Amino acid sequence: MDWFNHTPIWHPRYQVEVAEHDVTLLDGDGMWRFTALAVRQVAALIAQNQSLAKACEHDPAWLAHAPTVLHALAQLAQQGWVVDAATAPVGWAVPDFGATPVWLRISPVLELACLSTRLAPETALSWAAALAPLPTAVRLVLCDDYFDPRLAQLDAECRAAGMAWLPLRVAGDTAWLGPWFGHEAGQPCWHCLDARLMRNQPVRAWWRSRPAGQRAGLPESHQPDATALRLRLLAEALVRHGPNMPLVTVGQNGEMRAHPSPRRPQCPACGDPGVLAARQAQPLRLAPARKLAGVAGGARTQTSQDTVTRLLAEVSPLTGVVADVRLLPGGGAMPVHHSQFFRPWRSDGAPRIQAQSCLGKGASEAQSCASALCEAVERYAAAWQGDEAMRLARAAELPAPAITPDMLSFFSAEQRASARPGERAAQRAYDPQTPQAWTPAWSLTENALRYLPLAACYADAPAPWADFAGWSSNGCASGNCREEAILQGLLEVIERDAVAIWWYNMISRPQARCAAAAQARAAQALGPAWRCWLLDLTHDLGVPVLAAIAWREADGAWALGFGASLSAELAAERALTELVQLVAADKCLTADAVGPHAGFLWPAGERAPQDAARHDDIVDDILCCVAAWRAQGHEVIVHDYSRPDIALATVKVVTPGACHIWPERANPRLFAAPVALGWLAAPLAPEALNFSDLYV
């Protein structure tokens, strides 16, 4: 296109913010920030609403910039960000949050508030008047965007008047209706829904936090031809559900979907914002949790299918803790599921617009799906939200012993010197004179209160708290009850401790003779290109830890999976399912990444690993693991971060001094344990450790 003589405009689907040093484009799904001078010049040209030819004619200074501006225009147009004003697509409009609402009374029990500029009031009136009688008085609020800040004010007015209301949006790729807000005790309120929407739509939440976002929304498409169908379907849904109306969306093809909108007990508007902190301040008491007999996949109080059935009702890209879950191809005899969740948006920076991914493993489809769902819940809940129990103090000022950052992470001087910009905790050594943010936890070893660094327990904790302590998923776990979650977190800490000692010391271990059926299924799932075997990594804790190793001769690639359990067979199954999971997700190690010292990945002899114990109650499994750590001089500490609005329990299990599979090359246990076990005659020198960092 001849951009010299055509007038450029931004594509009408984007909201545009032009600042001194950057240009930002936003739509409902993404954000693009440009800092190049040429793009800022394009923005200046667009602001003049004229072609480059006209700009040069009126101001010759544009001639000097013409080549770079034309090049930038061509690139922006190719990506669809810039279009010709004369042929710009239609059907997009920016919601106006300053428009005067139109109030219409349909009947003594039905009122319509029209905040929308996309649907004519007479059309809305005709639709509302045709509704079948509703069982109670209600106000329908027609809007163009659920992020319209006027909705919070309207909710407050309806609450004060004791009047039920529900929002309706017809514009956009999908129409929305509901949920019904009746203000009854124990029922979700508008702010409960808004909190979920903000989490799962970070770009819209970020835009609303801007001054301009209080005046206008992000552009929405509008398909007038689809409006009649959408209104009919939504009317049917409203009459069918009445006061039980959930949030329902209608897509372009007429497909309807209901979305969860649960009450949040921690909601500042209808609940108690201090409920989580109060719960975390209480002592942790283990309750009997009898294992369900005959359940595959580990110590559980519910079947995998029951867990899946319960959690699938909470999956939604709009309001769900889990945004999506699906089966990956290629798992075969050991299915692999992929799930997604959104991290919290932050008003002090650009939002994270991409959902985070998790993987689920298992010997059956139900196990794999449950694993993927539970991992997404675990990670979703682990993000800092601001309502957690916290004390800001020096460690010496706390009323109970503190587990300081240098007791949790062990970075060498070389690691600190070479830390990347985002690795704040690795860059700065802990300073006991600097006040830290601490959160309460409970020692299962001593049955006593402890304090952990807040930033070690929660992802995305803000600076300066995260300057000395960093979060990792190690020890984070979810479960149908708290005891389930604690056991899974404990086993993960044990597994990664054993794996780190083996990997970084490059210790040859025997092949494990067990789980023949699971090995056969794994071999079938991987296919003939891979050779696969099990190594027994069980170490001084006596809890079976197994590594599933696969090697592809064609290119020398390696794949690894790990598992721990009090049952050796189950530890092997977990390792094998994780191996298949990572191969299906293409998370393999190249031959170069492993390097020339791969000999320790091959078996050295054979052995049959032994079970650690057999119990009928999960609590006994927990106490067995705690005793194993105590015998090695280590304490087990649990921080319960179960969110009041989420069905699963979530915990962080911490064992100060344990090794992590992530590289912490100054951990004393990394050097001492192999010698104490007789695996090495003397500790390796730090520079002799495996150079390949293990991130799985």
XYZ file of C-alpha atoms in Angstrom:
696
model
C 0.000 0.000 0.000
C 1.113 3.542 -0.716
C 1.321 4.747 2.857
C 2.764 8.080 1.747
C -0.609 9.174 0.343
C -3.027 7.240 2.543
C -4.199 8.321 5.987
C -3.309 5.752 8.656
C -5.333 5.040 11.774
C -4.988 2.443 14.497
C -7.188 -0.585 13.946
C -10.448 0.198 15.791
C -10.180 -2.992 17.846
C -7.356 -1.445 19.888
C -7.319 1.062 22.698
C -4.193 3.187 22.294
C -2.157 5.010 24.911
C 0.631 7.297 23.713
C 3.245 8.329 26.260
C 6.502 10.214 25.922
C 8.640 7.107 25.527
C 6.235 4.406 24.351
C 3.015 3.551 22.562
C 0.709 0.891 24.024
C -2.028 -0.967 22.161
C -4.588 -3.023 24.059
C -7.531 -5.227 23.297
C -9.393 -7.642 25.539
C -6.801 -10.366 25.091
C -3.437 -8.669 24.790
C -1.137 -5.725 25.254
C 1.660 -4.550 22.979
C 4.095 -1.860 24.035
C 6.347 -0.158 21.467
C 9.317 1.977 22.428
C 10.869 2.542 18.977
C 11.062 6.167 17.883
C 9.557 5.279 14.493
C 6.380 3.939 16.143
C 6.071 7.069 18.247
C 6.381 9.086 15.041
C 3.608 6.997 13.482
C 1.472 7.731 16.537
C 2.156 11.449 16.087
C 1.136 11.216 12.426
C -2.075 9.343 13.296
C -2.874 12.008 15.888
C -2.816 14.599 13.063
C -5.376 12.572 11.068
C -3.613 13.072 7.785
C -1.361 11.269 5.335
C 2.401 11.543 5.470
C 2.259 13.482 2.199
C 0.004 16.099 3.783
C 2.179 16.207 6.899
C 5.284 16.873 4.780
C 3.407 19.529 2.865
C 2.406 21.366 6.016
C 5.648 20.760 7.929
C 8.817 20.010 5.907
C 10.465 18.608 9.035
C 8.519 15.387 8.377
C 10.600 14.817 5.214
C 13.624 13.836 7.299
C 11.575 11.115 9.043
C 9.653 9.900 5.989
C 11.732 6.753 5.220
C 11.602 5.379 8.785
C 7.933 6.325 9.221
C 6.988 4.591 5.953
C 8.913 1.466 6.983
C 7.225 1.419 10.411
C 3.796 1.969 8.820
C 4.321 -0.989 6.498
C 5.337 -3.247 9.385
C 2.479 -2.130 11.648
C -0.019 -2.599 8.816
C 1.316 -6.079 8.112
C 0.610 -7.036 11.730
C -2.875 -5.519 11.561
C -2.211 -2.743 14.057
C -2.566 0.068 11.492
C -5.199 0.319 8.733
C -6.166 2.822 6.046
C -8.744 5.284 7.355
C -10.732 5.028 4.109
C -11.166 1.258 4.364
C -11.082 0.737 8.137
C -13.216 -2.171 9.409
C -16.506 -1.266 11.059
C -18.380 -2.886 13.908
C -16.102 -1.766 16.750
C -17.006 0.717 19.467
C -15.476 1.932 22.713
C -17.769 1.565 25.768
C -18.504 4.989 27.185
C -18.574 4.863 30.977
C -19.652 8.494 31.164
C -22.864 8.116 29.169
C -26.034 9.037 31.010
C -27.941 5.876 32.009
C -31.501 5.426 30.774
C -33.922 4.123 33.408
C -37.022 2.237 32.297
C -39.686 0.688 34.541
C -41.202 -2.324 32.819
C -43.572 -3.389 35.604
C -43.879 -2.995 39.361
C -41.334 -5.819 39.774
C -39.069 -5.266 36.764
C -36.804 -2.302 36.137
C -34.234 -1.745 33.366
C -31.122 0.412 33.678
C -29.510 0.933 30.271
C -25.820 1.862 30.533
C -25.126 0.588 27.025
C -24.616 2.749 23.971
C -24.685 -0.275 21.630
C -28.289 -1.360 22.099
C -31.131 1.080 21.544
C -33.239 1.614 24.683
C -36.405 0.730 22.744
C -34.887 -2.637 21.758
C -33.926 -3.290 25.359
C -37.381 -2.216 26.516
C -39.104 -4.517 24.036
C -36.929 -7.445 25.118
C -37.450 -6.883 28.839
C -41.204 -6.364 28.431
C -41.504 -9.734 26.687
C -39.853 -11.620 29.562
C -42.022 -14.130 31.354
C -42.881 -13.012 34.892
C -39.973 -13.391 37.306
C -40.549 -14.631 40.856
C -39.200 -11.520 42.570
C -38.473 -7.877 41.890
C -35.241 -7.299 39.998
C -33.328 -4.603 38.165
C -31.752 -5.606 34.829
C -28.625 -3.602 34.064
C -27.692 -3.458 30.388
C -24.016 -2.563 29.971
C -21.284 -2.772 27.329
C -18.583 -4.050 29.672
C -18.584 -5.864 33.029
C -15.551 -3.708 33.885
C -17.724 -0.588 33.794
C -16.863 1.123 37.121
C -20.475 2.301 37.463
C -21.578 -1.256 38.189
C -19.962 -1.213 41.629
C -21.861 1.961 42.497
C -25.083 0.501 41.156
C -24.534 -2.645 43.206
C -24.151 -0.530 46.346
C -27.405 1.300 45.568
C -29.298 -1.960 44.999
C -27.860 -3.458 48.177
C -28.945 -0.431 50.188
C -32.435 -0.617 48.686
C -32.666 -4.387 49.120
C -33.259 -4.837 45.396
C -31.957 -7.773 43.365
C -30.154 -7.029 40.109
C -28.262 -8.734 37.348
C -26.021 -7.400 34.593
C -26.438 -8.029 30.864
C -23.945 -7.430 28.047
C -24.939 -7.970 24.433
C -21.950 -6.410 22.654
C -18.658 -8.215 22.118
C -17.717 -11.601 20.754
C -19.905 -13.185 23.408
C -23.001 -11.924 25.194
C -23.073 -12.168 28.989
C -25.954 -12.395 31.436
C -25.904 -12.721 35.200
C -25.335 -13.785 37.793
C -28.359 -12.814 39.873
C -27.364 -10.696 42.864
C -30.040 -10.962 45.532
C -27.862 -9.841 48.483
C -28.837 -12.847 50.610
C -26.429 -13.874 53.359
C -23.984 -16.518 52.186
C -24.514 -15.764 48.489
C -21.856 -14.254 46.195
C -21.926 -10.525 45.603
C -20.808 -8.338 42.719
C -17.368 -7.869 44.249
C -16.908 -11.663 44.502
C -17.479 -11.902 40.756
C -15.376 -8.851 40.000
C -12.362 -10.316 41.827
C -12.501 -13.460 39.689
C -12.953 -11.451 36.475
C -9.941 -9.273 37.316
C -7.752 -12.321 37.883
C -8.705 -13.961 34.578
C -8.854 -10.817 32.444
C -5.674 -9.016 33.455
C -5.605 -6.586 30.519
C -9.095 -5.270 31.265
C -8.291 -5.096 34.979
C -5.108 -3.152 34.274
C -6.914 -0.780 31.919
C -9.610 -0.087 34.518
C -6.871 0.837 37.014
C -5.787 3.647 34.675
C -7.490 7.051 34.825
C -8.613 6.629 31.209
C -10.052 3.212 32.087
C -12.502 4.898 34.453
C -13.959 6.833 31.521
C -13.991 4.267 28.726
C -13.562 0.551 28.184
C -11.621 -1.424 25.633
C -13.164 -1.562 22.142
C -15.794 -4.245 21.651
C -17.092 -5.769 18.458
C -20.817 -5.701 17.848
C -22.753 -8.003 15.531
C -26.275 -6.565 15.177
C -27.397 -9.628 13.240
C -26.587 -11.846 16.230
C -28.282 -9.649 18.824
C -31.786 -11.021 18.372
C -30.639 -14.634 18.800
C -28.558 -13.765 21.841
C -31.393 -11.884 23.513
C -33.793 -14.757 22.932
C -31.399 -17.324 24.385
C -30.580 -15.143 27.375
C -34.279 -14.531 28.059
C -34.874 -18.283 28.081
C -31.959 -18.794 30.465
C -33.175 -16.056 32.795
C -36.691 -17.436 32.992
C -35.341 -20.964 33.481
C -32.928 -20.097 36.296
C -34.586 -17.078 37.929
C -32.858 -16.104 41.194
C -30.423 -19.028 40.669
C -29.174 -17.476 37.439
C -25.408 -18.057 37.061
C -23.103 -16.108 34.787
C -23.995 -17.334 31.291
C -22.301 -16.480 28.004
C -23.602 -16.890 24.454
C -21.063 -17.186 21.650
C -21.363 -16.114 18.043
C -22.720 -19.528 17.100
C -25.362 -19.430 19.828
C -23.497 -21.824 22.125
C -24.308 -21.167 25.778
C -21.973 -21.800 28.686
C -22.390 -21.309 32.420
C -19.459 -20.009 34.480
C -18.841 -20.390 38.217
C -19.304 -17.325 40.383
C -18.781 -18.562 43.942
C -18.930 -16.530 47.075
C -15.528 -15.475 48.374
C -15.573 -15.626 52.192
C -12.595 -13.228 52.139
C -14.541 -10.654 50.068
C -14.256 -7.166 51.639
C -17.844 -6.381 50.644
C -19.797 -9.448 51.790
C -17.293 -11.444 53.842
C -14.332 -11.037 56.151
C -11.078 -9.934 54.475
C -9.157 -11.189 57.514
C -10.473 -14.757 57.424
C -7.354 -16.244 55.805
C -4.920 -14.467 58.120
C -6.931 -15.528 61.172
C -6.926 -19.142 60.018
C -3.182 -19.100 59.348
C -2.503 -17.850 62.880
C -4.046 -20.987 64.394
C -2.035 -24.105 65.337
C -2.065 -26.832 62.708
C -3.674 -30.003 64.006
C -3.631 -33.119 61.859
C -7.031 -34.800 61.577
C -7.582 -38.502 60.825
C -7.699 -39.045 57.059
C -8.302 -42.672 56.285
C -7.129 -43.763 52.856
C -9.771 -44.849 50.397
C -9.199 -48.535 49.733
C -8.458 -49.599 46.190
C -7.724 -46.106 44.878
C -4.864 -45.955 42.387
C -2.368 -43.123 42.298
C -1.535 -42.715 45.968
C -2.957 -42.002 49.395
C -6.291 -40.293 48.718
C -9.578 -39.733 50.519
C -11.506 -39.440 47.226
C -11.222 -41.176 43.890
C -9.580 -39.319 41.017
C -12.875 -39.310 39.127
C -14.705 -37.722 42.064
C -12.029 -35.028 42.263
C -12.291 -34.387 38.525
C -16.088 -34.187 38.625
C -15.984 -31.690 41.466
C -13.272 -29.485 39.954
C -14.517 -29.448 36.361
C -17.499 -27.426 37.549
C -15.007 -24.716 38.519
C -13.180 -24.541 35.164
C -13.781 -21.317 33.226
C -11.587 -18.887 31.277
C -13.636 -16.021 32.743
C -14.094 -16.841 36.411
C -12.499 -20.206 37.104
C -9.520 -20.922 39.308
C -8.582 -23.242 36.448
C -9.019 -21.488 33.118
C -8.836 -24.576 30.924
C -7.957 -28.263 30.959
C -7.495 -30.595 27.984
C -5.944 -33.909 27.006
C -2.629 -33.702 25.172
C -2.006 -35.981 22.204
C 0.732 -38.567 22.445
C 0.244 -39.874 25.997
C -1.233 -43.145 24.825
C -1.250 -45.703 27.622
C -0.319 -42.958 30.117
C -2.546 -39.936 29.323
C -1.241 -36.385 29.870
C -3.486 -33.391 30.552
C -2.644 -29.716 30.172
C -4.266 -27.064 32.385
C -4.007 -23.288 32.670
C -4.481 -20.609 35.304
C -3.928 -16.864 35.543
C -1.493 -15.184 37.897
C -2.735 -12.023 39.664
C -2.594 -8.761 37.803
C -0.509 -5.994 39.305
C -1.422 -2.316 38.964
C 2.237 -1.264 39.328
C 3.333 -2.738 36.010
C 2.190 -4.301 32.754
C -0.224 -7.203 33.272
C 0.743 -10.780 32.576
C -1.562 -11.549 29.717
C -0.705 -15.193 29.169
C -2.231 -17.963 31.233
C 0.320 -20.163 33.006
C 0.500 -23.831 32.043
C 0.515 -26.976 34.168
C 0.701 -30.652 33.295
C -1.026 -33.631 34.864
C 0.249 -37.188 34.982
C -1.349 -40.500 35.817
C -1.841 -44.090 34.852
C -5.434 -43.343 33.814
C -7.230 -40.446 32.193
C -8.979 -39.582 35.466
C -5.682 -39.545 37.392
C -4.026 -37.380 34.757
C -6.917 -34.913 34.626
C -7.107 -34.705 38.429
C -3.356 -34.092 38.558
C -3.548 -31.252 36.013
C -6.501 -29.634 37.774
C -4.928 -29.920 41.215
C -1.603 -28.497 40.067
C -3.331 -25.473 38.540
C -5.241 -24.900 41.795
C -2.036 -25.275 43.802
C -0.233 -22.655 41.687
C -3.233 -20.301 41.491
C -3.568 -20.273 45.272
C 0.180 -19.815 45.814
C 0.193 -16.339 44.254
C 0.365 -13.483 46.738
C -2.957 -11.633 47.018
C -2.393 -9.331 49.994
C -4.730 -10.889 52.567
C -2.224 -13.405 53.934
C -1.068 -13.364 57.562
C 2.058 -11.233 57.775
C 4.415 -9.611 60.271
C 6.990 -7.036 59.260
C 9.947 -7.349 61.645
C 13.499 -8.500 62.162
C 13.763 -12.205 62.898
C 14.913 -11.537 66.459
C 11.735 -9.526 67.132
C 9.297 -12.336 66.283
C 7.434 -14.218 69.035
C 8.596 -17.606 67.684
C 11.682 -18.881 65.842
C 12.094 -17.709 62.257
C 13.358 -19.792 59.382
C 15.531 -17.214 57.701
C 16.133 -17.083 53.932
C 19.694 -18.385 54.301
C 18.271 -21.531 55.922
C 16.127 -22.210 52.847
C 18.333 -21.325 49.874
C 22.049 -21.951 49.506
C 23.638 -19.942 46.719
C 27.371 -19.924 46.184
C 29.282 -16.678 45.770
C 29.680 -17.511 42.076
C 25.927 -17.987 41.707
C 25.200 -14.664 43.347
C 27.729 -12.912 41.133
C 26.240 -14.371 37.957
C 22.545 -14.162 38.908
C 20.248 -12.904 36.197
C 18.348 -9.608 36.673
C 15.109 -11.322 37.734
C 16.771 -13.532 40.344
C 16.656 -11.038 43.181
C 16.915 -13.546 46.013
C 20.061 -15.016 44.490
C 21.662 -11.600 44.142
C 21.371 -10.402 47.718
C 22.450 -12.163 50.887
C 20.075 -12.122 53.846
C 20.612 -9.217 56.219
C 19.272 -9.900 59.756
C 19.142 -6.169 60.469
C 16.717 -5.505 57.634
C 13.045 -6.033 58.568
C 11.402 -8.792 56.549
C 7.842 -9.856 55.847
C 7.122 -13.123 57.700
C 4.140 -15.448 57.682
C 3.223 -18.008 60.373
C 3.760 -21.725 59.829
C 3.676 -24.832 61.986
C 6.464 -27.243 62.827
C 5.247 -30.823 62.608
C 8.544 -31.884 64.164
C 8.267 -29.748 67.296
C 4.489 -29.105 67.259
C 5.192 -25.402 67.573
C 4.839 -22.073 65.791
C 7.444 -20.979 63.275
C 7.780 -18.029 60.917
C 8.745 -18.319 57.255
C 9.715 -15.537 54.845
C 6.502 -14.473 53.125
C 8.256 -14.354 49.745
C 9.359 -17.979 50.137
C 5.729 -19.049 50.533
C 4.056 -16.941 47.835
C 4.833 -16.269 44.208
C 4.786 -12.651 43.038
C 5.395 -11.202 46.504
C 6.403 -7.591 45.932
C 9.724 -5.938 46.618
C 11.403 -5.403 48.963
C 10.149 -8.641 50.548
C 11.293 -10.718 47.571
C 14.771 -9.202 47.590
C 16.076 -11.826 50.025
C 13.746 -14.819 49.643
C 12.378 -16.460 46.522
C 9.384 -18.707 45.928
C 9.532 -22.070 44.220
C 6.874 -24.724 43.776
C 8.961 -27.247 45.745
C 6.762 -28.494 48.602
C 3.611 -26.801 47.292
C 0.754 -29.259 47.022
C -3.021 -29.509 46.956
C -5.368 -32.181 48.191
C -8.977 -33.065 48.908
C -8.110 -32.445 52.554
C -5.180 -30.764 54.265
C -3.569 -34.058 55.237
C -3.551 -35.189 51.603
C -1.858 -31.954 50.590
C 0.743 -32.166 53.370
C 1.726 -35.702 52.433
C 2.100 -34.814 48.754
C 4.185 -31.740 49.624
C 6.384 -33.818 51.933
C 6.963 -36.455 49.274
C 7.896 -33.782 46.742
C 10.495 -32.305 49.104
C 11.923 -35.785 49.727
C 11.956 -36.590 46.019
C 13.750 -33.417 45.016
C 16.259 -33.727 47.826
C 17.222 -37.212 46.650
C 17.272 -36.198 42.985
C 19.520 -33.198 43.669
C 22.019 -35.287 45.632
C 22.134 -37.846 42.798
C 22.174 -35.375 39.896
C 24.704 -32.788 41.033
C 27.088 -35.420 42.425
C 26.583 -37.592 39.295
C 26.253 -40.773 41.352
C 25.644 -44.083 39.598
C 22.645 -45.930 41.028
C 21.229 -49.428 40.520
C 18.367 -50.231 38.207
C 15.133 -50.743 40.135
C 13.411 -54.068 39.647
C 9.761 -53.178 40.182
C 6.617 -51.875 38.484
C 6.985 -54.099 35.436
C 3.440 -53.384 34.227
C 3.911 -49.612 34.565
C 7.225 -49.822 32.714
C 5.521 -51.686 29.880
C 2.812 -49.012 29.619
C 5.445 -46.270 29.636
C 7.425 -47.993 26.891
C 4.243 -48.258 24.822
C 3.445 -44.580 25.387
C 6.973 -43.440 24.479
C 7.271 -45.585 21.370
C 10.210 -47.548 19.961
C 12.471 -44.510 19.551
C 13.094 -44.392 23.304
C 14.895 -46.797 25.644
C 13.605 -46.549 29.211
C 14.685 -47.798 32.659
C 14.275 -47.028 36.381
C 16.988 -46.023 38.842
C 16.641 -46.373 42.622
C 17.599 -43.027 44.203
C 16.364 -43.890 47.707
C 18.737 -42.226 50.166
C 19.158 -41.643 53.903
C 15.466 -40.968 54.560
C 14.488 -44.497 53.566
C 11.487 -43.287 51.534
C 11.502 -44.831 48.042
C 12.562 -42.304 45.383
C 12.839 -43.504 41.799
C 14.009 -41.907 38.567
C 12.608 -42.938 35.202
C 15.243 -42.384 32.530
C 14.688 -42.463 28.767
C 17.277 -42.098 26.022
C 16.680 -41.555 22.316
C 19.535 -43.011 20.313
C 18.701 -41.059 17.143
C 19.780 -37.706 18.592
C 21.110 -38.556 22.065
C 18.241 -36.743 23.821
C 17.363 -37.584 27.419
C 14.075 -37.457 29.303
C 13.684 -37.710 33.068
C 10.823 -38.363 35.442
C 10.870 -38.678 39.228
C 8.595 -40.067 41.895
C 8.524 -40.609 45.655
C 6.144 -42.584 47.825
C 6.190 -44.826 50.846
C 5.358 -47.553 48.326
C 8.154 -48.404 45.884
C 5.673 -49.504 43.206
C 3.823 -46.202 43.443
C 7.057 -44.191 43.405
C 8.003 -46.005 40.195
C 4.611 -45.354 38.637
C 4.856 -41.664 39.464
C 8.311 -41.444 37.944
C 7.186 -43.186 34.776
C 4.041 -41.095 34.338
C 6.087 -37.920 34.834
C 8.558 -39.145 32.218
C 5.752 -39.673 29.688
C 4.264 -36.310 30.650
C 7.486 -34.419 29.945
C 8.117 -36.222 26.666
C 4.550 -35.430 25.551
C 5.195 -31.764 26.402
C 8.563 -31.908 24.575
C 10.489 -31.086 27.741
C 13.537 -33.194 27.050
C 17.253 -32.594 27.562
C 19.503 -32.430 24.537
C 22.720 -34.418 24.437
C 24.666 -31.148 24.726
C 22.675 -30.100 27.794
C 23.631 -33.292 29.632
C 27.205 -33.169 28.362
C 29.920 -35.812 28.400
C 29.281 -36.976 31.981
C 26.040 -38.877 31.255
C 27.382 -42.217 32.469
C 25.611 -41.896 35.815
C 22.253 -41.927 33.987
C 22.812 -45.572 33.056
C 22.150 -48.327 35.628
C 24.937 -49.684 37.844
C 23.696 -53.105 38.900
C 20.159 -53.975 40.037
C 18.124 -53.948 43.222
C 14.527 -54.312 44.350
C 13.542 -51.147 46.264
C 11.733 -51.670 49.554
C 8.580 -49.963 50.835
C 9.096 -47.534 53.702
C 5.868 -48.450 55.505
C 2.220 -49.346 55.003
C -0.498 -47.410 56.810
C -4.262 -47.061 56.555
C -4.303 -43.387 57.536
C -2.571 -40.537 55.721
C -1.568 -38.999 59.047
C 0.600 -42.042 59.794
C 2.350 -41.580 56.426
C 3.013 -37.950 57.309
C 4.432 -38.832 60.726
C 6.644 -41.484 59.134
C 8.167 -38.896 56.788
C 8.559 -36.382 59.608
C 10.388 -38.991 61.694
C 12.710 -39.759 58.780
C 13.654 -36.095 58.486
C 14.050 -35.775 62.268
C 16.508 -38.699 62.267
C 18.692 -36.720 59.858
C 18.487 -33.586 62.002
C 15.926 -31.702 59.914
C 12.624 -30.076 60.808
C 9.388 -30.270 58.794
C 7.334 -27.074 58.663
C 3.951 -26.501 56.998
C 2.363 -23.243 55.883
C -1.334 -23.608 55.046
C -2.298 -21.250 52.235
C -5.702 -22.805 51.478
C -7.862 -20.061 49.987
C -11.342 -19.750 51.535
C -13.057 -19.685 48.126
C -11.300 -22.743 46.668
C -12.463 -26.330 47.143
C -9.007 -27.886 47.585
C -6.588 -27.560 50.485
C -3.199 -26.099 49.525
C -0.021 -26.104 51.605
C 3.679 -25.298 51.400
C 5.931 -27.883 53.073
C 9.409 -26.681 54.012
C 12.371 -28.649 55.333
C 15.208 -26.211 56.105
C 18.487 -27.551 54.791
C 16.964 -29.940 52.250
C 18.370 -29.906 48.720
C 16.429 -28.550 45.779
C 16.734 -29.826 42.203
C 17.223 -26.219 41.175
C 20.912 -25.370 41.473
C 21.830 -24.354 45.018
C 25.522 -25.156 44.934
C 26.377 -24.156 48.499
C 24.007 -26.489 50.356
C 26.048 -28.469 52.944
C 23.739 -31.492 52.613
C 24.522 -31.713 48.897
C 28.131 -32.534 49.797
C 27.705 -34.389 53.109
C 24.874 -36.836 52.335
C 26.626 -38.862 49.586
C 29.629 -39.420 51.867
C 27.468 -40.407 54.839
C 25.639 -42.890 52.593
C 28.906 -44.347 51.332
C 28.091 -43.309 47.768
C 31.235 -41.162 47.599
C 34.515 -41.531 49.475
C 34.869 -37.766 49.879
C 32.799 -34.696 49.020
C 33.160 -33.331 45.520
C 34.719 -29.921 45.101
C 32.053 -27.331 44.226
C 33.553 -26.891 40.770
C 33.289 -30.657 40.174
C 29.506 -30.752 40.586
C 27.369 -31.447 37.536
C 27.515 -28.288 35.436
C 24.031 -28.913 34.004
C 21.340 -27.196 36.090
C 18.241 -29.322 36.568
C 14.939 -27.539 36.019
C 12.026 -29.979 35.762
